[in-house]
Tab-separated table of C-alpha atoms and ligand atoms in Angstrom:
chain	number	residue	atom	x	y	z
K	296	MET	CA	-2.724	-47.194	11.518
K	297	SER	CA	-1.234	-50.469	10.185
K	298	SER	CA	-3.089	-53.242	8.608
K	299	ILE	CA	-6.674	-53.054	7.414
K	300	ASP	CA	-9.330	-53.708	10.099
K	301	LEU	CA	-12.979	-53.779	9.095
K	302	LYS	CA	-14.182	-51.295	11.661
K	303	ALA	CA	-11.575	-48.722	10.532
K	304	THR	CA	-12.455	-49.133	6.879
K	305	GLN	CA	-15.990	-47.772	7.590
K	306	SER	CA	-14.642	-44.469	8.841
K	307	PRO	CA	-12.934	-41.774	6.621
K	308	HIS	CA	-9.345	-42.503	5.942
K	309	ILE	CA	-6.391	-42.255	3.513
K	310	LEU	CA	-5.446	-45.620	2.144
K	311	VAL	CA	-1.631	-46.173	1.897
K	312	LEU	CA	-0.754	-49.046	-0.448
K	313	GLY	CA	2.895	-50.341	-0.120
K	314	MET	CA	4.578	-51.769	-3.113
K	315	GLY	CA	8.271	-51.605	-1.991
K	316	GLY	CA	11.146	-49.725	-3.728
K	317	THR	CA	13.953	-47.741	-2.223
K	318	ILE	CA	11.526	-45.944	0.087
K	319	ALA	CA	11.217	-49.343	1.785
K	320	GLY	CA	14.973	-50.127	1.340
K	321	LEU	CA	17.778	-50.608	3.775
K	322	ALA	CA	21.572	-50.228	3.284
K	323	GLN	CA	24.008	-52.360	5.168
K	324	GLU	CA	26.415	-49.400	5.663
K	325	PRO	CA	24.064	-46.490	5.350
K	326	LYS	CA	26.632	-43.709	6.235
K	327	ASN	CA	29.430	-44.837	3.897
K	328	LYS	CA	27.630	-46.703	1.165
K	329	PRO	CA	23.990	-45.450	1.070
K	330	LEU	CA	23.610	-46.578	-2.603
K	331	GLN	CA	24.394	-50.236	-1.748
K	332	TYR	CA	21.040	-51.309	-0.432
K	333	GLN	CA	18.282	-53.722	-0.966
K	334	ALA	CA	14.850	-52.267	-1.962
K	335	GLY	CA	11.618	-53.584	-0.409
K	336	GLN	CA	12.688	-54.397	3.089
K	337	VAL	CA	10.575	-52.269	5.376
K	338	SER	CA	6.838	-52.775	5.836
K	339	ILE	CA	4.419	-50.077	4.827
K	340	SER	CA	3.097	-49.791	8.394
K	341	ASN	CA	6.714	-49.110	9.686
K	342	LEU	CA	7.137	-46.484	7.040
K	343	LEU	CA	3.952	-44.707	8.226
K	344	GLY	CA	5.236	-45.125	11.837
K	345	GLN	CA	8.233	-42.924	10.944
K	346	ILE	CA	5.999	-40.008	9.961
K	347	GLN	CA	3.293	-40.548	12.582
K	348	GLU	CA	4.181	-37.425	14.593
K	349	ALA	CA	3.827	-35.143	11.537
K	350	ILE	CA	0.503	-36.428	10.234
K	351	PRO	CA	-2.144	-33.755	10.446
K	352	LYS	CA	-4.464	-34.268	13.451
K	353	GLY	CA	-7.769	-35.922	12.683
K	354	LEU	CA	-6.435	-37.790	9.635
K	355	THR	CA	-6.649	-41.590	9.751
K	356	LEU	CA	-4.230	-43.635	7.671
K	357	ILE	CA	-4.786	-47.327	6.922
K	358	SER	CA	-1.950	-49.231	5.283
K	359	GLU	CA	-2.044	-52.235	3.060
K	360	ARG	CA	0.886	-54.144	1.574
K	361	LEU	CA	0.352	-55.066	-1.990
K	362	VAL	CA	3.898	-56.344	-2.638
K	363	ASN	CA	7.327	-55.338	-1.246
K	364	ILE	CA	9.602	-55.547	-4.293
K	365	ASN	CA	12.276	-53.787	-6.271
K	366	SER	CA	10.223	-52.167	-8.959
K	367	LYS	CA	12.636	-53.421	-11.641
K	368	ASP	CA	10.800	-56.750	-11.044
K	369	LEU	CA	7.351	-55.283	-11.442
K	370	SER	CA	4.944	-57.655	-13.227
K	371	GLU	CA	1.853	-57.212	-15.155
K	372	SER	CA	-0.198	-59.216	-12.671
K	373	VAL	CA	0.874	-56.849	-9.955
K	374	LEU	CA	-0.314	-53.921	-12.136
K	375	THR	CA	-3.663	-55.644	-12.508
K	376	GLN	CA	-3.878	-56.117	-8.764
K	377	LEU	CA	-2.925	-52.526	-8.120
K	378	ALA	CA	-5.559	-51.040	-10.492
K	379	LEU	CA	-8.333	-53.268	-9.174
K	380	THR	CA	-7.427	-52.254	-5.565
K	381	VAL	CA	-7.366	-48.618	-6.542
K	382	LEU	CA	-10.717	-48.760	-8.376
K	383	SER	CA	-12.490	-50.604	-5.598
K	384	SER	CA	-11.039	-48.282	-2.946
K	385	LEU	CA	-11.984	-45.177	-4.879
K	386	ASN	CA	-15.524	-46.451	-4.881
K	387	ASN	CA	-15.340	-46.995	-1.094
K	388	GLN	CA	-17.008	-43.843	0.407
K	389	ALA	CA	-14.717	-44.132	3.476
K	390	VAL	CA	-11.596	-43.689	1.318
K	391	GLN	CA	-10.733	-40.037	0.961
K	392	GLY	CA	-7.548	-40.549	-1.020
K	393	ILE	CA	-4.955	-43.160	-1.924
K	394	VAL	CA	-1.156	-42.988	-1.570
K	395	ILE	CA	1.014	-45.668	-3.228
K	396	THR	CA	4.659	-46.107	-2.266
K	397	HIS	CA	6.515	-47.513	-5.338
K	398	GLY	CA	10.096	-47.963	-6.559
K	399	THR	CA	11.197	-45.245	-8.898
K	400	ASP	CA	12.771	-47.468	-11.563
K	401	THR	CA	9.445	-48.292	-13.268
K	402	ILE	CA	7.181	-45.634	-11.658
K	403	GLU	CA	6.953	-44.230	-15.191
K	404	GLU	CA	5.035	-47.213	-16.400
K	405	THR	CA	2.780	-47.466	-13.330
K	406	GLY	CA	2.054	-43.739	-13.518
K	407	LEU	CA	0.707	-43.892	-17.087
K	408	PHE	CA	-1.021	-47.276	-16.368
K	409	LEU	CA	-2.953	-45.786	-13.432
K	410	GLN	CA	-3.914	-42.664	-15.412
K	411	LEU	CA	-5.328	-44.809	-18.227
K	412	THR	CA	-7.172	-47.318	-16.093
K	413	CYS	CA	-8.181	-45.158	-13.009
K	414	GLY	CA	-7.739	-41.515	-13.991
K	415	LYS	CA	-11.356	-40.833	-14.990
K	416	ALA	CA	-12.694	-42.574	-11.939
K	417	ALA	CA	-10.452	-40.547	-9.570
K	418	GLN	CA	-11.390	-37.361	-11.328
K	419	THR	CA	-15.097	-38.137	-11.301
K	420	LEU	CA	-15.144	-39.092	-7.669
K	421	GLY	CA	-12.971	-36.152	-6.727
K	422	LYS	CA	-10.233	-38.194	-5.068
K	423	ARG	CA	-6.468	-38.203	-5.433
K	424	VAL	CA	-4.317	-41.198	-6.062
K	425	VAL	CA	-0.693	-40.257	-5.317
K	426	LEU	CA	2.415	-42.191	-6.264
K	427	THR	CA	5.588	-41.540	-4.307
K	428	GLY	CA	8.881	-43.246	-3.522
K	429	ALA	CA	12.472	-42.309	-2.676
K	430	MET	CA	15.981	-42.179	-4.177
K	431	LEU	CA	17.726	-43.089	-0.909
K	432	PRO	CA	17.099	-46.052	1.429
K	433	GLY	CA	15.198	-45.411	4.657
K	434	ASN	CA	18.266	-45.673	6.896
K	435	ALA	CA	20.528	-43.382	4.844
K	436	PRO	CA	21.370	-40.112	6.648
K	437	ALA	CA	19.597	-37.905	4.017
K	438	ALA	CA	16.690	-40.331	3.348
K	439	ASP	CA	14.079	-38.586	1.275
K	440	GLY	CA	11.339	-41.268	1.823
K	441	PRO	CA	9.766	-39.822	5.013
K	442	SER	CA	9.298	-36.279	3.585
K	443	ASN	CA	8.022	-37.668	0.229
K	444	LEU	CA	5.551	-39.926	2.025
K	445	LEU	CA	4.358	-37.158	4.293
K	446	ASN	CA	3.915	-34.800	1.263
K	447	ALA	CA	2.089	-37.498	-0.593
K	448	VAL	CA	-0.321	-38.039	2.337
K	449	GLN	CA	-0.903	-34.281	2.564
K	450	TRP	CA	-1.611	-34.081	-1.208
K	451	ALA	CA	-3.985	-37.008	-1.079
K	452	SER	CA	-5.927	-35.545	1.873
K	453	THR	CA	-6.185	-31.824	1.010
K	454	LEU	CA	-8.481	-31.160	-1.892
K	455	LEU	CA	-7.414	-27.596	-2.472
K	456	GLU	CA	-10.116	-25.487	-3.995
K	457	ASN	CA	-10.139	-25.973	-7.825
K	458	CYS	CA	-7.521	-28.646	-7.676
K	459	PRO	CA	-9.102	-31.782	-9.041
K	460	GLY	CA	-9.172	-35.425	-8.145
K	461	GLY	CA	-6.884	-37.491	-10.380
K	462	VAL	CA	-3.621	-39.575	-10.450
K	463	TYR	CA	-0.546	-37.684	-9.338
K	464	GLY	CA	3.133	-38.145	-8.416
K	465	VAL	CA	4.792	-36.342	-5.501
K	466	PHE	CA	8.500	-36.111	-5.020
K	467	ALA	CA	10.961	-33.585	-3.558
K	468	GLY	CA	8.261	-31.082	-2.603
K	469	LYS	CA	6.721	-31.100	-6.056
K	470	VAL	CA	3.633	-32.607	-7.706
K	471	CYS	CA	3.100	-33.740	-11.241
K	472	MET	CA	0.518	-35.822	-13.068
K	473	ALA	CA	1.437	-39.470	-12.653
K	474	LYS	CA	1.475	-39.894	-16.421
K	475	ASP	CA	4.399	-37.457	-16.445
K	476	LEU	CA	6.553	-39.257	-13.894
K	477	ALA	CA	9.824	-40.275	-15.629
K	478	LYS	CA	13.063	-41.365	-13.978
K	479	ARG	CA	15.681	-39.689	-16.144
K	480	HIS	CA	18.695	-39.982	-13.845
K	481	GLY	CA	20.102	-42.914	-12.005
K	482	THR	CA	20.842	-41.183	-8.716
K	483	ALA	CA	19.777	-37.514	-8.614
K	484	PRO	CA	17.450	-36.625	-5.620
K	485	ASN	CA	14.626	-35.411	-7.876
K	486	ALA	CA	15.215	-38.069	-10.608
K	487	PRO	CA	11.598	-39.085	-11.077
K	488	LEU	CA	10.526	-35.468	-11.749
K	489	MET	CA	13.600	-34.124	-13.505
K	490	ASP	CA	11.969	-34.008	-16.882
K	491	SER	CA	8.307	-33.617	-15.797
K	492	PRO	CA	6.015	-30.609	-15.819
K	493	THR	CA	5.514	-29.947	-12.053
K	494	SER	CA	4.296	-27.449	-9.535
K	495	PRO	CA	5.610	-26.861	-6.078
K	496	LEU	CA	3.223	-28.395	-3.568
K	497	ASN	CA	2.999	-25.345	-1.415
K	498	LEU	CA	2.193	-22.872	-4.216
K	499	ILE	CA	0.219	-24.401	-6.978
K	500	ASN	CA	1.320	-23.021	-10.256
K	501	PRO	CA	-1.780	-21.777	-12.270
K	502	SER	CA	-0.406	-22.771	-15.695
K	503	TRP	CA	0.419	-26.292	-14.406
K	504	LEU	CA	-3.085	-26.535	-12.995
K	505	ALA	CA	-4.591	-25.406	-16.352
K	506	GLY	CA	-2.558	-28.189	-18.002
K	507	VAL	CA	-3.847	-30.766	-15.549
K	508	ARG	CA	-7.463	-29.634	-16.324
K	509	ALA	CA	-6.890	-29.844	-19.995
K	510	ALA	CA	-5.392	-33.337	-19.790
K	511	GLU	CA	-8.131	-34.515	-17.475
K	512	SER	CA	-10.989	-33.271	-19.625
K	513	ALA	CA	-9.323	-34.887	-22.696
K	514	TRP	CA	-9.285	-38.196	-20.914
K	515	ARG	CA	-12.967	-39.172	-21.328
K	516	GLU	CA	-13.059	-42.883	-20.372
K	517	ASP	CA	-10.817	-45.277	-18.462
K	518	LEU	CA	-9.548	-48.310	-20.291
K	519	PRO	CA	-10.329	-51.842	-19.115
K	520	VAL	CA	-7.764	-53.354	-16.727
K	521	PRO	CA	-6.402	-56.506	-18.343
K	522	HIS	CA	-6.979	-59.748	-16.398
K	523	THR	CA	-3.728	-61.061	-15.011
K	524	ASP	CA	-3.435	-63.652	-17.766
K	525	GLU	CA	-4.651	-61.436	-20.599
K	526	TRP	CA	-1.865	-58.911	-20.931
K	527	PRO	CA	-0.743	-58.923	-24.544
K	528	TRP	CA	2.975	-59.637	-24.953
K	529	VAL	CA	4.719	-56.474	-26.174
K	530	GLU	CA	8.484	-55.870	-26.404
K	531	ILE	CA	10.608	-52.716	-26.819
K	532	LEU	CA	13.408	-52.939	-29.408
K	533	THR	CA	16.098	-50.203	-29.673
K	534	SER	CA	17.457	-49.166	-33.076
K	535	HIS	CA	21.194	-48.501	-33.066
K	536	ALA	CA	24.294	-48.347	-35.195
K	537	GLY	CA	24.835	-51.850	-36.579
K	538	ALA	CA	21.199	-52.947	-36.014
K	539	ARG	CA	20.490	-56.366	-37.556
K	540	PRO	CA	17.340	-57.707	-39.333
K	541	GLN	CA	17.287	-60.649	-36.835
K	542	THR	CA	16.408	-58.321	-34.027
K	543	ILE	CA	12.999	-58.048	-35.722
K	544	SER	CA	12.728	-61.345	-37.550
K	545	GLN	CA	13.307	-63.505	-34.427
K	546	TRP	CA	9.891	-62.370	-33.092
K	547	LEU	CA	8.009	-63.647	-36.114
K	548	GLY	CA	5.934	-66.654	-34.928
K	549	SER	CA	6.966	-66.134	-31.361
K	550	GLY	CA	3.463	-65.121	-30.107
K	551	VAL	CA	4.456	-61.543	-29.472
K	552	LYS	CA	1.513	-59.214	-30.141
K	553	GLY	CA	3.232	-55.868	-30.411
K	554	LEU	CA	6.634	-54.254	-30.795
K	555	VAL	CA	7.556	-50.774	-29.696
K	556	LEU	CA	10.486	-49.494	-31.660
K	557	ALA	CA	12.695	-47.106	-29.708
K	558	GLY	CA	14.007	-45.432	-32.847
K	559	SER	CA	16.896	-42.920	-33.091
K	560	GLY	CA	16.233	-39.140	-33.355
K	561	MET	CA	12.591	-38.531	-34.393
K	562	GLY	CA	11.872	-42.277	-34.232
K	563	GLY	CA	13.626	-43.483	-37.381
K	564	PHE	CA	14.872	-47.044	-37.425
K	565	HIS	CA	17.673	-48.857	-39.158
K	566	GLU	CA	17.257	-49.668	-42.869
K	567	SER	CA	18.011	-53.364	-42.139
K	568	TRP	CA	14.710	-53.553	-40.178
K	569	LYS	CA	12.458	-52.506	-43.052
K	570	THR	CA	11.864	-55.853	-44.647
K	571	PRO	CA	11.344	-57.821	-41.428
K	572	LEU	CA	9.102	-55.055	-40.076
K	573	ASP	CA	6.908	-55.432	-43.204
K	574	ARG	CA	6.721	-59.104	-42.508
K	575	ALA	CA	5.863	-58.503	-38.825
K	576	LEU	CA	2.999	-56.171	-39.835
K	577	ALA	CA	1.735	-58.660	-42.388
K	578	SER	CA	1.704	-61.354	-39.625
K	579	GLY	CA	-0.561	-59.115	-37.463
K	580	ILE	CA	2.054	-57.790	-35.014
K	581	ALA	CA	1.119	-54.262	-33.833
K	582	LEU	CA	3.888	-51.715	-34.359
K	583	VAL	CA	4.536	-48.407	-32.536
K	584	ARG	CA	7.336	-46.048	-33.303
K	585	ALA	CA	8.841	-44.109	-30.393
K	586	SER	CA	12.220	-42.407	-29.882
K	587	ARG	CA	15.147	-43.535	-27.783
K	588	THR	CA	16.099	-39.867	-27.209
K	589	GLY	CA	13.734	-39.575	-24.146
K	590	ALA	CA	12.147	-36.288	-25.211
K	591	GLY	CA	10.361	-34.646	-28.018
K	592	LEU	CA	7.522	-35.730	-30.338
K	593	VAL	CA	7.475	-38.696	-32.685
K	594	ARG	CA	5.051	-37.743	-35.477
K	595	SER	CA	3.435	-39.909	-38.194
K	596	ASP	CA	5.381	-40.206	-41.400
K	597	ILE	CA	8.418	-38.321	-40.047
K	598	PRO	CA	11.300	-38.912	-40.646
K	599	GLU	CA	9.919	-41.423	-43.308
K	600	LYS	CA	6.527	-42.586	-44.372
K	601	ASP	CA	5.111	-45.089	-41.881
K	602	PRO	CA	4.288	-48.519	-42.973
K	603	ILE	CA	0.426	-48.922	-43.022
K	604	GLY	CA	-0.842	-49.750	-39.473
K	605	CYS	CA	2.201	-48.551	-37.693
K	606	MET	CA	1.451	-45.731	-35.166
K	607	ALA	CA	3.751	-42.920	-34.025
K	608	ALA	CA	4.086	-42.577	-30.238
K	609	GLY	CA	3.637	-38.811	-30.000
K	610	SER	CA	5.168	-37.683	-26.664
K	611	LEU	CA	5.091	-41.187	-25.125
K	612	SER	CA	8.516	-42.549	-24.200
K	613	SER	CA	9.093	-46.180	-25.178
K	614	PRO	CA	8.221	-47.633	-21.732
K	615	ARG	CA	4.961	-45.548	-21.782
K	616	ALA	CA	4.275	-46.504	-25.361
K	617	ARG	CA	4.571	-50.125	-24.382
K	618	ILE	CA	1.948	-49.842	-21.629
K	619	ALA	CA	-0.224	-47.804	-23.927
K	620	LEU	CA	-0.057	-50.424	-26.691
K	621	GLN	CA	-0.810	-53.208	-24.262
K	622	LEU	CA	-3.928	-51.430	-22.948
K	623	ALA	CA	-4.954	-50.458	-26.476
K	624	LEU	CA	-4.675	-54.046	-27.692
K	625	ASN	CA	-6.688	-55.254	-24.789
K	626	ALA	CA	-9.324	-52.562	-25.089
K	627	ALA	CA	-9.842	-53.346	-28.756
K	628	LYS	CA	-10.177	-57.058	-27.938
K	629	GLN	CA	-12.763	-56.291	-25.257
K	630	ALA	CA	-14.692	-53.884	-27.563
K	631	ASN	CA	-14.702	-56.530	-30.436
K	632	LEU	CA	-16.143	-59.084	-28.016
K	633	VAL	CA	-19.210	-56.917	-27.563
K	634	GLY	CA	-19.546	-56.115	-31.257
K	635	LYS	CA	-17.857	-52.732	-31.328
K	636	PRO	CA	-15.573	-52.503	-34.426
K	637	LEU	CA	-12.719	-50.520	-32.817
K	638	THR	CA	-9.107	-51.112	-33.436
K	639	TRP	CA	-6.036	-50.800	-31.141
K	640	GLN	CA	-5.050	-47.830	-33.168
K	641	ASP	CA	-8.330	-46.107	-32.207
K	642	PHE	CA	-7.489	-46.495	-28.498
K	643	PHE	CA	-3.730	-45.804	-28.887
K	644	ALA	CA	-4.496	-42.511	-30.652
K	645	ARG	CA	-6.652	-41.363	-27.654
K	646	ILE	CA	-3.587	-41.938	-25.493
K	647	ALA	CA	-0.965	-40.459	-27.762
K	648	ASP	CA	-3.099	-37.402	-28.344
K	649	LEU	CA	-3.475	-36.474	-24.657
K	650	PRO	CA	-2.406	-32.833	-24.335
K	651	GLU	CA	1.020	-32.297	-22.749
K	652	ILE	CA	1.476	-29.839	-19.900
K	653	ARG	CA	3.980	-27.113	-20.823
V	920	LIG	C1	13.064	-49.628	-7.213
V	920	LIG	O1	12.636	-49.122	-8.274
V	920	LIG	O2	12.350	-50.463	-6.639
V	920	LIG	C2	14.456	-49.359	-6.780
V	920	LIG	C3	14.883	-48.040	-7.066
V	920	LIG	C4	14.121	-46.931	-6.396
V	920	LIG	O3	13.121	-47.094	-5.794
V	920	LIG	O4	14.589	-45.791	-6.441
């Protein structure tokens, strides 16, 4: 276990990629103030050392540090590095499965990103990519990191009959599709799964599994991973009482390529945004309408008729809609370069239409 050595990479193993987060965090006063900590302090090899005794016999783990950060600081270039590492590792015959330790703050974005760029590859190759993390730092008395990491390793290594390869999230004894990870509470122990369709790990729920199968078969082709310097600039803007036209107009001519509007209710936005949004569309800025409520569907032309070219986010939250729009803009650009007349809306619709697990 520990860092990659070439001999070990030839024999079957689970690859554990460390990215930081609270799972790798340390508190100064763990007993009295477990929530006052710094994320990204402990190395991935040390985290694996903590669960060594419990790892099933015969299973080899190899760890690799990608970064060791607080995920609030996650960058697009790190996402590129992550997807390229996952794709090349999936294609390595010696890799049986992949676990990624990640901060929970932006795991929602990484979950969708990996589904859209690596989900088909994982499914086709019959391997699992598993995101996990923790809500408490490693030295807190009730630290959840070790059990989450162990569960993630188990899920990555045991291909239960009929349970497909793909991109998953594992927390608090439960599994979900990584695209459904969503931190919807600041501190609750199961925060990343609170709002997600899940199954207990030890007794796979048949209706959840049917939902996974439906989503996986609907996802026909992975999207290209943007090169580090090719990520389109996309911002999220929230509509609220007293919203001003300048919130939109200040982006005109800025170089921004897309705006995700986190609207109120069913995705409506403030009347004062109408004129500047028309100007934004006319200047070629891509627009997606999501909802700031955090749940429910945003449908086309509801609550009002959409301006032409603007897409509704469906069930995508605004952080997910932002990743989806970036990948859709990039995919359209790549397609156009090889003469395929596809638009970002074509790609975005494929993402927003993915069936939800109920
Ligand atoms: C982070 O996202 O890196 C810090 C918070 C967490 O992991 O829970």
